[in-house]
Structures are given as structure tokens and as C-alpha cells.
Short mmCIF file of C-alpha atoms and ligand atoms in Angstrom, two decimals:
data_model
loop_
_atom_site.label_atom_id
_atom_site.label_comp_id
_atom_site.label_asym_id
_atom_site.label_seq_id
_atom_site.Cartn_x
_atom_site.Cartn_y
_atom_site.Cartn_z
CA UNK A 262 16.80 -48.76 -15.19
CA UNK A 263 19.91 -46.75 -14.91
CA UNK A 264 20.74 -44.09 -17.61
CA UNK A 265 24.06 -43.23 -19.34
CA UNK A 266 24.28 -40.52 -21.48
CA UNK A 267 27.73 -39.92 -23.20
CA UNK A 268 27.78 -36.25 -23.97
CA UNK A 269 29.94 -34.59 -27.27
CA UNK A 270 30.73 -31.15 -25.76
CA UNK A 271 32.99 -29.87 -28.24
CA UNK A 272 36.87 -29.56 -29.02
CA UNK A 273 37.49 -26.56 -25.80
CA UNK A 274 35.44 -23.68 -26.32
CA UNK A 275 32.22 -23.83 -24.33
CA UNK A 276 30.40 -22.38 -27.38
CA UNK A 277 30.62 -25.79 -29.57
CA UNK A 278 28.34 -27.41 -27.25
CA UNK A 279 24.96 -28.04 -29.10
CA UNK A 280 21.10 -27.27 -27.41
CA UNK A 281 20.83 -30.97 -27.52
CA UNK A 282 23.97 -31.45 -25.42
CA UNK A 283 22.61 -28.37 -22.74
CA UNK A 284 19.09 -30.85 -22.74
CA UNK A 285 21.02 -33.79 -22.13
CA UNK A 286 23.38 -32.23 -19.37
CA UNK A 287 20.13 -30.83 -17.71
CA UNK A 288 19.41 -34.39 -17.21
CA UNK A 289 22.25 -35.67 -15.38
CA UNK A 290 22.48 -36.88 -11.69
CA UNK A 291 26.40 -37.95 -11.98
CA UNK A 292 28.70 -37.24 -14.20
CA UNK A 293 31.67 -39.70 -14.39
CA UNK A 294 34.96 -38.34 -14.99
CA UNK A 295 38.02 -40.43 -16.10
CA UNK A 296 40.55 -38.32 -17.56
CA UNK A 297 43.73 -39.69 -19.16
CA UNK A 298 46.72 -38.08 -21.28
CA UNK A 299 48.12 -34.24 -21.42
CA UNK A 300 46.42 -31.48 -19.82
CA UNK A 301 44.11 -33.32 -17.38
CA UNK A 302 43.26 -30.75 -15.16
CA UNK A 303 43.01 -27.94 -17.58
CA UNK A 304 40.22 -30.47 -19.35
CA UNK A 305 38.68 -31.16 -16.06
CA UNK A 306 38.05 -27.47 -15.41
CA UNK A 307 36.65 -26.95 -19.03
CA UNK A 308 34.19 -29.74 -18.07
CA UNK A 309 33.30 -28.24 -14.82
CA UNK A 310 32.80 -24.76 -16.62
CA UNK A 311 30.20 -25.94 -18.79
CA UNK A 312 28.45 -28.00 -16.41
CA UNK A 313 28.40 -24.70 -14.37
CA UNK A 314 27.12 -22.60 -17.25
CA UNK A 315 24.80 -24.76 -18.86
CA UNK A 316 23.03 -26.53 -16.09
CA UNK A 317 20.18 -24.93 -14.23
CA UNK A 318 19.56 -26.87 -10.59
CA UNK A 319 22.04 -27.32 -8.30
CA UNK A 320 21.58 -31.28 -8.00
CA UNK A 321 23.99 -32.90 -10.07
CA UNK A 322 27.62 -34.62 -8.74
CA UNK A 323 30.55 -35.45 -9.85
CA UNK A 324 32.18 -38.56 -9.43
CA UNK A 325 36.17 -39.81 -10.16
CA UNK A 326 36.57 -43.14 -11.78
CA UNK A 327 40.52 -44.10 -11.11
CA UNK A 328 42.19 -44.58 -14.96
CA UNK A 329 43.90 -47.79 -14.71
CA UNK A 330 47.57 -47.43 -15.79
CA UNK A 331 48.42 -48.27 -19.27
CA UNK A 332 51.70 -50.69 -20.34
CA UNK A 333 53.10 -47.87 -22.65
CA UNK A 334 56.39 -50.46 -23.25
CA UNK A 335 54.41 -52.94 -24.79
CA UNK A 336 55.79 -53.91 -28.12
CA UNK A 337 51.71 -54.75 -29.14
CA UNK A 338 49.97 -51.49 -28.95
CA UNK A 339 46.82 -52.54 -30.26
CA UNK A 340 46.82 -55.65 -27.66
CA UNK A 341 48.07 -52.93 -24.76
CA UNK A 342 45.08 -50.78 -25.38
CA UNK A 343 42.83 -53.68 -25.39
CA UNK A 344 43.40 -55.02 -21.94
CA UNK A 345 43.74 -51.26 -20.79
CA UNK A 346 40.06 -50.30 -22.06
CA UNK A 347 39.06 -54.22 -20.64
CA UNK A 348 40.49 -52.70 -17.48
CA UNK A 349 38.76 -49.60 -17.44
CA UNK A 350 35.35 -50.89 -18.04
CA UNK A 351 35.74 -53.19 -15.49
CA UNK A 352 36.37 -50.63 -13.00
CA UNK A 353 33.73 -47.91 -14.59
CA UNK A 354 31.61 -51.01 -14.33
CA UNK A 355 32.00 -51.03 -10.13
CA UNK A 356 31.82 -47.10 -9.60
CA UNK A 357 28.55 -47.14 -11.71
CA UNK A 358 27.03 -49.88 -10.12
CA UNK A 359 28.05 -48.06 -6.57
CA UNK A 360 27.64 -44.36 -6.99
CA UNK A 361 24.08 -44.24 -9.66
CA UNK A 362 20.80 -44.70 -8.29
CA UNK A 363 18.86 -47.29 -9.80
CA UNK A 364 16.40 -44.46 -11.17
CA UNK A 365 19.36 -42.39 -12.01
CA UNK A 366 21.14 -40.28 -14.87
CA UNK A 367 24.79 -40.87 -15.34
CA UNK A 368 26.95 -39.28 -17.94
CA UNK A 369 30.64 -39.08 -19.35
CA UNK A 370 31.00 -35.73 -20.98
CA UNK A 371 33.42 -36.83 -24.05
CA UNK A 372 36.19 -34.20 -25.82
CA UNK A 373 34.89 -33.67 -28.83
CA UNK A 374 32.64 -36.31 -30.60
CA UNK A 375 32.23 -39.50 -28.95
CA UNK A 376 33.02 -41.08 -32.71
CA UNK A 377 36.36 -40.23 -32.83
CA UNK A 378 39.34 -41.96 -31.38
CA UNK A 379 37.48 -42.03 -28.07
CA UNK A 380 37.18 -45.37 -26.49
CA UNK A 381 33.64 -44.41 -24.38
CA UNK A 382 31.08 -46.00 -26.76
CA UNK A 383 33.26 -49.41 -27.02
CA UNK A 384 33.78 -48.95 -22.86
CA UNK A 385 29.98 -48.54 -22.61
CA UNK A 386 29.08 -52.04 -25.24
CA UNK A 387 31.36 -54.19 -22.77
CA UNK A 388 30.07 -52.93 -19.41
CA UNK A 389 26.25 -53.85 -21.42
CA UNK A 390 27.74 -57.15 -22.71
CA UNK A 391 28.94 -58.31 -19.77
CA UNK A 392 25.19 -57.88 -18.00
CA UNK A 393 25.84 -57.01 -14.60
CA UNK A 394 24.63 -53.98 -14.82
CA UNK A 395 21.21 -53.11 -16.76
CA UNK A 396 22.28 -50.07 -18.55
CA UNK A 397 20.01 -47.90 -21.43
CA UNK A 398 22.65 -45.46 -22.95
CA UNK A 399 21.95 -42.56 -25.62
CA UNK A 400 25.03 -40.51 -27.61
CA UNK A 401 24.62 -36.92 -28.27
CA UNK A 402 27.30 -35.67 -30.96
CA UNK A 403 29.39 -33.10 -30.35
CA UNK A 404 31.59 -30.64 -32.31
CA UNK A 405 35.20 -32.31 -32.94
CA UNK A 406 38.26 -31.00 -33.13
CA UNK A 407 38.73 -32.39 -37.10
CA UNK A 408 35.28 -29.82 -37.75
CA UNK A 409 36.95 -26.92 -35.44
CA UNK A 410 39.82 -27.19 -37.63
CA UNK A 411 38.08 -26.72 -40.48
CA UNK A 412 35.80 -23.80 -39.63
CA UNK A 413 39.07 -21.63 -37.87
CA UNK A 414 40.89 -22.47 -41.52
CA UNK A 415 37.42 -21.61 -43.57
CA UNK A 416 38.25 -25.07 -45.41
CA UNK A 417 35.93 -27.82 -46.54
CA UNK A 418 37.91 -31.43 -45.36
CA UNK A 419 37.06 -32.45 -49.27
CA UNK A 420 37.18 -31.33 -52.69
CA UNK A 421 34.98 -31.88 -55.09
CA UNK A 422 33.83 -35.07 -55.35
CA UNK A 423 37.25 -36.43 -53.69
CA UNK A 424 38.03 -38.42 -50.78
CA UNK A 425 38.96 -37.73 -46.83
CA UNK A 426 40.78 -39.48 -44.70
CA UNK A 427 40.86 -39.68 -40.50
CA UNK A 428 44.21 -41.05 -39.35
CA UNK A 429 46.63 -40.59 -36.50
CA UNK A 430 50.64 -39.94 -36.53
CA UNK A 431 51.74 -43.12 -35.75
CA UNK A 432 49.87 -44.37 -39.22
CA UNK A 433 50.24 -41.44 -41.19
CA UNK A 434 54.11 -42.55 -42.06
CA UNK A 435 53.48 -45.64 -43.13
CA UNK A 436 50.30 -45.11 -44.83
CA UNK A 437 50.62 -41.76 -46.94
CA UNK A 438 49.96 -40.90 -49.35
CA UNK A 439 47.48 -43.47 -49.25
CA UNK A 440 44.20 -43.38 -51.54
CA UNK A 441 42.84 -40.33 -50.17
CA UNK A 442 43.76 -36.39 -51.17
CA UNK A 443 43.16 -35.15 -48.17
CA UNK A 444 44.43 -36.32 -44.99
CA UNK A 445 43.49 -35.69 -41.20
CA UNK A 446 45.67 -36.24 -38.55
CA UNK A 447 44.99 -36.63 -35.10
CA UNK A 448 47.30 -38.09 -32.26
CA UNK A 449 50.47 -37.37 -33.69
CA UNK A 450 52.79 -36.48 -30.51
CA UNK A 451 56.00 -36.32 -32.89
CA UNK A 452 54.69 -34.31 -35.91
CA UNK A 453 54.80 -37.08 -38.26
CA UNK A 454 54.24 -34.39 -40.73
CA UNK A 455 58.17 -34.49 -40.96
CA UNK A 456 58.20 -37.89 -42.64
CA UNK A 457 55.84 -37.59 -45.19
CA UNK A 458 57.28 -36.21 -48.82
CA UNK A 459 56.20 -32.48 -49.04
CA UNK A 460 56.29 -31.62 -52.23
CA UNK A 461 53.31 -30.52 -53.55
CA UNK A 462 51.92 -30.74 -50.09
CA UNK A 463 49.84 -27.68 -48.12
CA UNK A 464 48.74 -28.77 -44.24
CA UNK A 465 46.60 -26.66 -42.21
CA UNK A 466 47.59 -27.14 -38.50
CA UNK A 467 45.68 -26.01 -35.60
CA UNK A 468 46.58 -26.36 -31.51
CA UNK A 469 44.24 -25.94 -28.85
CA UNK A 470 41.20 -25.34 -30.94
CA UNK A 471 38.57 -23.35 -29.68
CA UNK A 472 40.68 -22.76 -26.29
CA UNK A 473 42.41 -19.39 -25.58
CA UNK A 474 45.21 -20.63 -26.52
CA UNK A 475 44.41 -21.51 -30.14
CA UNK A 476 47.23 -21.46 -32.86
CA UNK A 477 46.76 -21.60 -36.26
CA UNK A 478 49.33 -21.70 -39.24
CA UNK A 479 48.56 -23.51 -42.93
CA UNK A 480 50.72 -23.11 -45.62
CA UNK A 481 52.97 -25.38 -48.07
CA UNK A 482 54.06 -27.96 -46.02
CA UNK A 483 57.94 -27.14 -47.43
CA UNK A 484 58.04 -23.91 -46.13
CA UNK A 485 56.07 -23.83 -42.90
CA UNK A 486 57.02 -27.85 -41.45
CA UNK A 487 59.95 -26.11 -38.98
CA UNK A 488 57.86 -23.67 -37.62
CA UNK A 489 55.00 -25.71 -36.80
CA UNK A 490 57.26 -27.60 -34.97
CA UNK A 491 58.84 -24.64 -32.96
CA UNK A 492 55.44 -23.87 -32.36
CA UNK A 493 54.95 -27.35 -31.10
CA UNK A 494 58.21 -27.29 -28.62
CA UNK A 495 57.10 -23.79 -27.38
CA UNK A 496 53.66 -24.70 -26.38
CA UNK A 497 54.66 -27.96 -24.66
CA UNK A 498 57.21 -25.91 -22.67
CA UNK A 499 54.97 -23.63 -21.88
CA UNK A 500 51.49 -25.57 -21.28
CA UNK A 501 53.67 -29.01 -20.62
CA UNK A 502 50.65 -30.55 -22.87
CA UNK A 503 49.75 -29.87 -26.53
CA UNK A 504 46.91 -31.01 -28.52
CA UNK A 505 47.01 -30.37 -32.20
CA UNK A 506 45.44 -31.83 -35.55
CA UNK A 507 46.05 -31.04 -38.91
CA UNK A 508 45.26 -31.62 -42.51
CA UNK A 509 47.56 -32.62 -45.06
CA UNK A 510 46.15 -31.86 -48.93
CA UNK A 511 48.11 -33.38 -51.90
CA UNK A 512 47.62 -30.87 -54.83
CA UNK A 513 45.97 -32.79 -57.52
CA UNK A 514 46.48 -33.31 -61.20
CA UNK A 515 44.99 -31.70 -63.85
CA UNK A 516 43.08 -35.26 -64.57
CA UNK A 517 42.37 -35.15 -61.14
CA UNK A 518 40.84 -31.87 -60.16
C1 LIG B 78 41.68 -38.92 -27.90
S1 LIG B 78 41.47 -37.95 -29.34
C2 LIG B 78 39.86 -37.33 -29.08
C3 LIG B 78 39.26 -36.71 -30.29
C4 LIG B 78 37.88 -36.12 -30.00
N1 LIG B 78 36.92 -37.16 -29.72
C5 LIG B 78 37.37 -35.24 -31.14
O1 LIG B 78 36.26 -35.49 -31.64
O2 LIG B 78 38.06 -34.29 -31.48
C6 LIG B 78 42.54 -36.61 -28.96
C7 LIG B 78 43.08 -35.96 -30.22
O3 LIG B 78 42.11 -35.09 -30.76
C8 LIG B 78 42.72 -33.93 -31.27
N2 LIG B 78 42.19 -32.78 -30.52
C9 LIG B 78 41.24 -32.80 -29.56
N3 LIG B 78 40.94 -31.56 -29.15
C10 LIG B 78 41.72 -30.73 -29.86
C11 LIG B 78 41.85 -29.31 -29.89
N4 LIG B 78 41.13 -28.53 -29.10
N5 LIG B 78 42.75 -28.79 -30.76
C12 LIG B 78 43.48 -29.55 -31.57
N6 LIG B 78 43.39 -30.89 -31.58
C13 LIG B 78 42.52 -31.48 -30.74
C14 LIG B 78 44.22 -34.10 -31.12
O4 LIG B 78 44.71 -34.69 -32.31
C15 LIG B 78 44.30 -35.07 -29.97
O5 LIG B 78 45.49 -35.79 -30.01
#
């Protein structure tokens, strides 16, 4: 039967991926790659790198899946995405079924951790669903960009005892502050930071983690929201793709801490 391993290799430095994930890579025939989004070539040569580091024989390929273009005017986003993932399993689907060996291992090598906002796993279930194609298919975690953030800011995501929540720009202003006391943001091309009320408010922002191009800045969110977002503008002008997460944590009340 045909293998698919979706590999976790970290948030862009070569060092977050794991021994499991050098084990896993040492397996692989074919790597599939299907980049979207900013910054596609500078993730496609990160992905090269590490194949080129970590793997020891000379055997493995790599193979381009075409990204079917997504309806970015759609007034239903979550209905847009749907048929665009639909779409892209379909044609993942065809390329697999072409380009691995019955006997073979395949392998995506996901940003990150395949558990976070990354559409692979769900890709993978259709393709299986569907039965076409006899797939057996194993995840190996990776480092994410939420736990880089943490480490380069030497914070824990939650205090004591308290809650955490994983949420993206386009929710954060409608949802915060929500139930949680501490809030991670991912996905946010606007800095929806801006629209959320400050006071009392510290964020610890981080671009291009684990890349050499990492920036850093934390601080009350009063006093440091306009340069993040010069920060922001400059590295888009400069890079002409940005990539940043950030935590947003409401001080708490004396009843509360
Ligand atoms: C499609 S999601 C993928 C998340 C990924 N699976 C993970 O575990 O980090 C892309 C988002 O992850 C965040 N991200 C990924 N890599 C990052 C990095 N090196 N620095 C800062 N943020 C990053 C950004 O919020 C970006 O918009």
C-alpha cells in the first residue's frame, strides 16, 4: 500500500525539526509540494534545505502539485475554502495516484504543526474517504510557530491555572475579549491588534520566527501597537511577504490572578 507521511518541520529554522521528523524524512521516496500564500519560494527553499541536510541517500524526488486558485471575492469564506480544499484534494488525489509507486513513501512536509490552521490532515481524510486510492498515512508533530513564539519571548501561553486561546485576525475583532486571558493570533494580515481595546493589554509579537529575519517586540499594547505596525509595513516592503503571530494577555484582577 502506498505511504503518506505528513511531516511538522518547524516554524523556519531548520533546528525545530525533531529526530522523529529526520526518521520520517529518511523514509521518503516523494515529497509533494503545494505551496500557497506569501513567500512561496523562500518556503520552498527552506524545505529543500532540510531535506538536503537531514536526509542521507540521494534517492528521494520532489514533485509539484498545481494549487488550484482560490475565489478570494467570495462573500462566504468558509464555503470558498471548502470547495478550494475539495479542489485541491481532488487534484493531490491524481498526482499521487500518478507519480507514487505502489510500494512507495510519499510525504508533504507541513510549516509548522500539521494541527494548526493547516488544511493537510482534512486534505489527506477526503482523498481516504473518497477510496480511490488505498492510502496508510502517519503525522509527525512539529514545532509551531504559536511554541516559537513563546520560547524567543521566554513566556508560558498560560497563567496559572487560566485559559489559552488559538484564533486568527479576522476573529479576533469580533470575538475579544472572549473567555480566555490569553489570546493567540495567527493569520491576521491587517494587525487586528488595532481594533481590540488596549487598555490593560501587553502582546508579544514575533515575525519570521526562527528565520534570519526574526523580529521580536512585546510590550503594553498602548504604547508599542504603531510600531509593530511600522514594523509590519517595512518588512512587507522589503520581503513583499510577512508572517507574524502574536499574543495578546489581558492583565487580570486581583480575584483573578
Ligand atoms: C497557514 S498558518 C500555518 C501555521 C503552522 N501550521 C504552525 O503550526 O505554525 C500560517 C500562519 O502561521 C503563523 N506563522 C507561521 N510561521 C511563522 C513564523 N515563522 N513566524 C511568525 N508566524 C508564523 C502566521 O500567523 C501565519 O499567518
Amino acid at each position: 500500500m502506498r505511504k503518506l507521511l505528513l511531516i511538522g518541520i518547524g516554524a523556519g529554522d531548520p533546528e525545530h525539526v525533531t529526530i522523529q521528523a529526520v526518521r520520517a524524512l529518511n523514509q521518503v521516496d516523494v515529497f509533494f509540494v503545494m505551496d500557497k500564500g506569501p513567500g512561496p519560494s523562500d518556503l520552498t527553499v527552506l524545505r529543500r534545505e532540510i531535506c538536503e541536510r537531514y536526509i542521507e541517500h540521494p534517492r528521494f524526488r520532489f514533485i509539484e502539485v498545481p494549487d488550484p486558485a482560490r475565489d478570494r471575492t467570495a462573500e462566504m469564506y468558509r464555503s470558498a475554502v471548502e470547495v478550494w480544499r475539495e479542489q485541491r484534494s481532488v487534484v493531490c488525489e491524481e498526482v499521487m495516484g500518478r507519480e507514487l509507486g505502489e510500494d512507495e513513501c510519499g510525504a508533504f512536509l507541513i510549516w509548522g504543526d500539521p494541527s494548526l490552521y493547516d488544511g493537510t490532515i482534512e486534505m489527506v481524510e477526503q482523498i481516504v474517504a473518497r477510496g480511490h486510492l488505498q492510502l496508510d498515512y502517519e503525522i509527525i508533530p512539529g514545532i509551531s510557530s504559536v511554541q516559537a513564539l513563546a520560547a524567543r519571548h521566554r513566556i508560558a501561553l498560560n497563567r496559572v491555572g487560566r485559559s489559552v486561546e488559538i484564533t486568527t485576525g479576522r476573529l479576533l475583532t469580533e470575538t475579544y475579549p472572549g473567555t480566555a486571558d490569553d489570546v493567540v493570533v495567527m493569520l491576521d494580515s491587517k494587525g487586528a491588534f488595532e481594533s481590540v481595546p488596549a487598555d490593560g493589554v501587553r502582546i508579544y509579537w514575533g515575525a519570521y520566527l526562527g528565520t534570519r529575519d526574526e523580529i521580536l517586540i512585546a510590550g503594553d499594547l498602548a504604547d508599542v501597537s504603531d510600531e509593530i505596525q511600522a514594523a509590519r509595513r517595512r518588512a512587507k516592503d522589503e520581503k513583499g511577504w510577512l508572517m507574524d503571530t502574536y499574543l495578546l494577555r489581558r492583565r487580570l484582577g486581583p480575584a483573578e490572578g
